[in-house]
């Protein structure tokens, strides 16, 4: 990590967690932000909600499942700010509510394209810049769904398990280049990702969280830690922030 200005890129910055993490990182000193999302209104809402910051904030629309778009985001960030210190690859989607035999190929492909390939694309684009720098921190958003089995959510669970393992493999591949790769495994917090679920779907889920459902702001500390020098000896880790969900 560098002692000069820090440049942080965040994908999926328009969502609940992306907005909360963007808000947190923007409030930290000597930081410039490059925010992206596939949704323009969501991204604009995140920017409108940022605190006053002495750093600069730039945005771009990009679909993480398309490598050329992710590469363009990273290129724009480097052209604007001169380097890339942190990538927070946060964009993700829930799969439709259904048992395995009721989900079709498109359901599986969409989950893998956005949740897994999106993270792979972020790593590929970021390491192209971070390896010559000899430093960088990449933070992937996984889920406790990648650690525990959820019925009716097989594509989501499988893709989040893949993200956790992707972080571990990337960690050992890029440690020699001074690049750390970790992931955060959130428990459930309310966001637009649950929009297609029945209204009471989260009630039972809430009961399985000893501290109750979280909010996106409950998670920002983990991202702040992984984006900072405080985590300089952490790589390949999956930090669980889940209100006790996975404790039993
Ligand atoms: N909400 C939860 O309970 C929960 C729990 C564990 C993990 N997560 C993970 O947290 C991350 C953020 O989710 P959230 O709950 O804030 O949901 P959200 O729907 O509020 O945010 C997701 C964001 O990702 C963006 N996005 C979707 N597809 C994209 C694509 N192809 N390219 C670029 N951006 C895209 C959306 O526009 C949205 O702004 C996801 O990776 C999700 O899997 C969420």
Coordinates of C-alpha atoms and ligand atoms in Angstrom, one line a residue:
X1 CA 0.0 0.0 0.0
X2 CA 1.1 3.5 -0.6
X3 CA 1.6 6.6 1.6
X4 CA 0.5 8.9 -1.2
X5 CA -3.1 9.6 -2.1
X6 CA -5.1 6.3 -2.2
X7 CA -7.3 5.5 -5.2
X8 CA -10.2 3.2 -4.6
X9 CA -12.5 1.7 -7.3
X10 CA -15.8 0.2 -6.3
X11 CA -18.2 -1.9 -8.6
X12 CA -21.9 -2.3 -7.8
X13 CA -21.5 1.1 -6.1
X14 CA -25.2 1.9 -6.7
X15 CA -26.6 -0.7 -4.4
X16 CA -27.2 -0.7 -0.7
X17 CA -23.9 -2.1 0.3
X18 CA -22.0 -0.3 -2.5
X19 CA -23.5 3.0 -1.4
X20 CA -22.6 2.4 2.3
X21 CA -19.0 1.3 1.5
X22 CA -18.6 4.3 -0.9
X23 CA -19.8 6.6 1.9
X24 CA -17.4 5.1 4.3
X25 CA -14.4 5.2 2.0
X26 CA -15.2 8.7 0.8
X27 CA -15.0 9.8 4.5
X28 CA -11.5 8.5 4.9
X29 CA -8.6 10.9 4.3
X30 CA -6.5 11.2 1.1
X31 CA -8.8 9.0 -0.9
X32 CA -10.0 9.4 -4.5
X33 CA -12.9 7.3 -5.6
X34 CA -13.9 5.7 -8.9
X35 CA -17.5 4.3 -8.6
X36 CA -19.2 2.2 -11.2
X37 CA -22.5 0.3 -11.6
X38 CA -24.7 -1.0 -14.4
X39 CA -27.5 1.3 -13.2
X40 CA -27.3 5.0 -13.8
X41 CA -30.0 6.2 -11.4
X42 CA -28.5 4.0 -8.6
X43 CA -25.0 5.3 -9.2
X44 CA -26.3 8.9 -9.2
X45 CA -28.1 8.3 -5.9
X46 CA -24.9 7.0 -4.3
X47 CA -22.9 10.0 -5.4
X48 CA -25.7 12.3 -4.1
X49 CA -25.4 10.7 -0.7
X50 CA -21.7 10.9 -0.3
X51 CA -20.3 13.0 2.5
X52 CA -18.3 16.1 1.8
X53 CA -14.8 14.8 0.8
X54 CA -11.5 16.4 0.0
X55 CA -10.9 13.7 -2.5
X56 CA -12.3 13.4 -6.0
X57 CA -15.1 11.2 -7.1
X58 CA -15.5 9.9 -10.7
X59 CA -18.1 7.5 -12.0
X60 CA -18.7 5.2 -15.0
X61 CA -21.4 2.9 -16.1
X62 CA -20.2 -0.7 -16.5
X63 CA -21.5 -4.2 -16.6
X64 CA -19.0 -6.4 -14.5
X65 CA -19.8 -9.5 -16.6
X66 CA -18.1 -7.8 -19.6
X67 CA -14.3 -7.8 -19.2
X68 CA -13.9 -4.9 -21.7
X69 CA -16.2 -2.7 -19.6
X70 CA -14.4 -3.5 -16.3
X71 CA -11.1 -2.9 -18.0
X72 CA -12.4 0.4 -19.2
X73 CA -13.3 1.4 -15.7
X74 CA -9.9 0.6 -14.3
X75 CA -8.2 2.4 -17.3
X76 CA -10.3 5.5 -16.7
X77 CA -9.5 5.4 -13.0
X78 CA -5.7 5.2 -13.7
X79 CA -5.9 7.9 -16.4
X80 CA -7.7 10.2 -14.0
X81 CA -5.8 9.4 -10.7
X82 CA -2.6 7.9 -11.9
X83 CA -2.8 4.6 -10.0
X84 CA -5.2 2.0 -8.4
X85 CA -4.6 1.0 -4.8
X86 CA -7.9 -0.8 -4.0
X87 CA -10.6 -2.6 -6.0
X88 CA -13.8 -3.4 -4.2
X89 CA -15.6 -5.9 -6.5
X90 CA -19.1 -5.7 -5.0
X91 CA -21.7 -6.1 -7.8
X92 CA -23.8 -9.1 -7.4
X93 CA -27.2 -10.6 -8.0
X94 CA -29.5 -13.1 -6.2
X95 CA -30.7 -16.1 -8.2
X96 CA -34.4 -16.7 -8.6
X97 CA -36.1 -18.5 -5.7
X98 CA -36.3 -22.1 -6.7
X99 CA -35.1 -25.7 -6.2
X100 CA -32.4 -26.9 -8.6
X101 CA -34.7 -28.7 -11.0
X102 CA -36.9 -25.6 -11.4
X103 CA -34.0 -23.3 -12.4
X104 CA -33.0 -23.1 -16.0
X105 CA -29.7 -22.6 -17.7
X106 CA -30.1 -18.9 -18.0
X107 CA -30.6 -18.6 -14.2
X108 CA -27.3 -20.4 -13.7
X109 CA -25.5 -18.5 -16.4
X110 CA -26.6 -15.1 -15.1
X111 CA -25.5 -15.8 -11.5
X112 CA -22.1 -17.1 -12.7
X113 CA -21.6 -14.3 -15.2
X114 CA -22.2 -11.5 -12.7
X115 CA -21.1 -13.0 -9.4
X116 CA -18.1 -15.1 -10.5
X117 CA -17.0 -13.7 -13.8
X118 CA -17.6 -10.2 -12.5
X119 CA -15.1 -10.8 -9.7
X120 CA -12.7 -12.5 -12.1
X121 CA -12.9 -9.6 -14.5
X122 CA -12.2 -7.2 -11.6
X123 CA -9.1 -9.2 -10.6
X124 CA -7.8 -9.4 -14.2
X125 CA -8.2 -5.7 -14.8
X126 CA -6.9 -4.6 -11.4
X127 CA -3.8 -6.8 -11.4
X128 CA -2.8 -5.4 -14.8
X129 CA -2.3 -2.1 -12.9
X130 CA -1.3 -3.3 -9.5
X131 CA 1.5 -5.7 -10.6
X132 CA 3.6 -3.0 -12.1
X133 CA 2.9 -0.8 -9.0
X134 CA 4.0 -3.7 -6.8
X135 CA 1.0 -3.1 -4.5
X136 CA -2.7 -3.3 -4.2
X137 CA -5.7 -4.7 -2.3
X138 CA -8.6 -6.4 -3.9
X139 CA -11.8 -7.0 -1.9
X140 CA -14.5 -9.3 -3.2
X141 CA -18.0 -9.4 -1.8
X142 CA -19.0 -13.0 -1.2
X143 CA -21.7 -14.0 1.3
X144 CA -22.4 -16.4 4.2
X145 CA -24.4 -18.2 1.4
X146 CA -21.0 -19.3 0.1
X147 CA -20.3 -20.9 3.5
X148 CA -23.7 -22.5 4.4
X149 CA -26.3 -24.2 2.2
X150 CA -29.5 -22.3 1.5
X151 CA -32.4 -24.2 0.0
X152 CA -33.9 -22.6 -3.2
X153 CA -30.7 -20.6 -3.8
X154 CA -28.3 -23.0 -5.4
X155 CA -26.8 -20.7 -8.0
X156 CA -26.4 -17.9 -5.5
X157 CA -24.7 -20.2 -2.9
X158 CA -22.5 -21.9 -5.5
X159 CA -21.3 -18.6 -7.0
X160 CA -20.6 -17.1 -3.6
X161 CA -18.6 -20.2 -2.6
X162 CA -16.7 -19.8 -5.8
X163 CA -16.0 -16.1 -5.0
X164 CA -14.5 -17.2 -1.6
X165 CA -12.2 -19.7 -3.3
X166 CA -11.4 -17.3 -6.0
X167 CA -10.1 -14.9 -3.4
X168 CA -7.9 -17.6 -1.9
X169 CA -6.4 -18.7 -5.2
X170 CA -5.8 -15.1 -6.3
X171 CA -4.2 -14.3 -2.9
X172 CA -1.5 -16.9 -3.4
X173 CA -1.0 -16.1 -7.0
X174 CA -0.5 -12.4 -6.5
X175 CA 1.2 -12.2 -3.0
X176 CA 4.6 -12.1 -4.7
X177 CA 3.4 -9.0 -6.6
X178 CA 2.5 -7.2 -3.4
X179 CA -1.2 -7.6 -4.0
X180 CA -3.6 -8.8 -1.3
X181 CA -7.0 -10.4 -2.2
X182 CA -9.6 -11.0 0.5
X183 CA -13.4 -11.3 0.6
X184 CA -16.2 -10.2 2.9
X185 CA -19.0 -12.7 3.7
X186 CA -22.0 -10.6 4.8
X187 CA -25.0 -12.1 6.6
X188 CA -28.4 -10.8 5.4
X189 CA -29.2 -7.1 5.3
X190 CA -32.2 -5.6 3.5
X191 CA -31.5 -4.3 0.0
X192 CA -32.9 -4.2 -3.5
X193 CA -31.4 -7.7 -4.0
X194 CA -34.4 -9.2 -2.2
X195 CA -36.9 -7.3 -4.3
X196 CA -38.2 -10.4 -6.1
X197 CA -38.7 -12.4 -2.9
X198 CA -42.1 -12.7 -1.2
X199 CA -42.6 -9.8 1.4
X200 CA -42.2 -12.1 4.4
X201 CA -39.3 -14.1 3.0
X202 CA -36.7 -12.4 5.3
X203 CA -38.7 -13.0 8.5
X204 CA -37.4 -16.6 8.9
X205 CA -34.0 -15.5 7.8
X206 CA -33.9 -12.8 10.4
X207 CA -34.6 -15.4 13.1
X208 CA -31.5 -17.3 12.1
X209 CA -29.3 -14.2 12.8
X210 CA -28.8 -14.0 16.6
X211 CA -28.3 -10.2 16.3
X212 CA -31.2 -9.9 13.8
X213 CA -30.9 -8.7 10.2
X214 CA -28.1 -6.2 9.6
X215 CA -27.9 -3.1 7.6
X216 CA -25.4 -2.2 4.9
X217 CA -23.7 0.2 7.3
X218 CA -23.0 -2.7 9.7
X219 CA -20.6 -4.1 7.0
X220 CA -18.5 -1.1 6.1
X221 CA -15.9 -1.6 8.9
X222 CA -14.7 -4.9 7.2
X223 CA -14.3 -3.1 3.9
X224 CA -12.5 -0.2 5.5
X225 CA -10.1 -2.6 7.2
X226 CA -9.3 -4.5 4.0
X227 CA -8.9 -1.3 2.0
X228 CA -6.3 0.0 4.5
X229 CA -2.8 -0.8 5.7
X230 CA -4.2 -2.2 8.9
X231 CA -4.9 -5.4 6.9
X232 CA -1.4 -5.5 5.5
X233 CA -0.8 -9.1 6.7
X234 CA -4.3 -10.4 5.6
X235 CA -4.7 -12.1 2.3
X236 CA -6.8 -15.0 1.2
X237 CA -9.2 -14.4 4.1
X238 CA -13.0 -14.5 4.2
X239 CA -14.1 -12.0 6.8
X240 CA -17.6 -13.0 8.1
X241 CA -19.8 -10.2 9.3
X242 CA -23.2 -11.8 9.9
X243 CA -24.8 -11.0 13.2
X244 CA -23.9 -14.5 14.4
X245 CA -25.7 -16.3 11.6
X246 CA -22.9 -18.8 11.0
X247 CA -22.0 -19.4 14.7
X248 CA -24.3 -22.4 15.5
Ligands
LIG1 N1 -28.2 -8.0 0.9 C1 -27.8 -9.1 1.4 O1 -28.4 -9.7 2.3 C2 -26.4 -9.6 1.0 C3 -25.9 -10.6 1.8 C4 -24.6 -11.2 1.5 C5 -24.0 -10.7 0.3 N2 -24.5 -9.7 -0.4 C6 -23.8 -9.2 -1.6 O2 -23.6 -7.8 -1.4 C7 -23.4 -7.3 -2.7 C8 -24.3 -6.0 -2.9 O3 -25.6 -6.4 -2.8 P1 -26.7 -5.5 -2.1 O4 -27.4 -6.3 -1.1 O5 -26.2 -4.1 -1.8 O6 -27.8 -5.5 -3.4 P2 -28.2 -4.3 -4.3 O7 -29.1 -4.9 -5.3 O8 -28.7 -3.1 -3.5 O9 -26.8 -3.9 -5.0 C9 -26.3 -4.6 -6.1 C10 -25.7 -3.6 -7.1 O10 -25.0 -4.3 -8.1 C11 -25.4 -3.8 -9.4 N3 -25.3 -4.7 -10.4 C12 -26.0 -5.8 -10.7 N4 -25.6 -6.4 -11.8 C13 -24.5 -5.8 -12.2 C14 -23.6 -5.9 -13.3 N5 -23.8 -6.9 -14.2 N6 -22.6 -5.0 -13.4 C15 -22.5 -4.0 -12.6 N7 -23.3 -3.8 -11.5 C16 -24.3 -4.7 -11.4 C17 -26.8 -3.3 -9.2 O11 -27.2 -2.3 -10.1 C18 -26.8 -2.8 -7.8 O12 -26.5 -1.4 -7.7 C19 -23.7 -8.4 -3.7 O13 -22.6 -9.0 -4.2 C20 -24.5 -9.4 -2.9 O14 -24.5 -10.7 -3.4 C21 -25.8 -9.2 -0.1

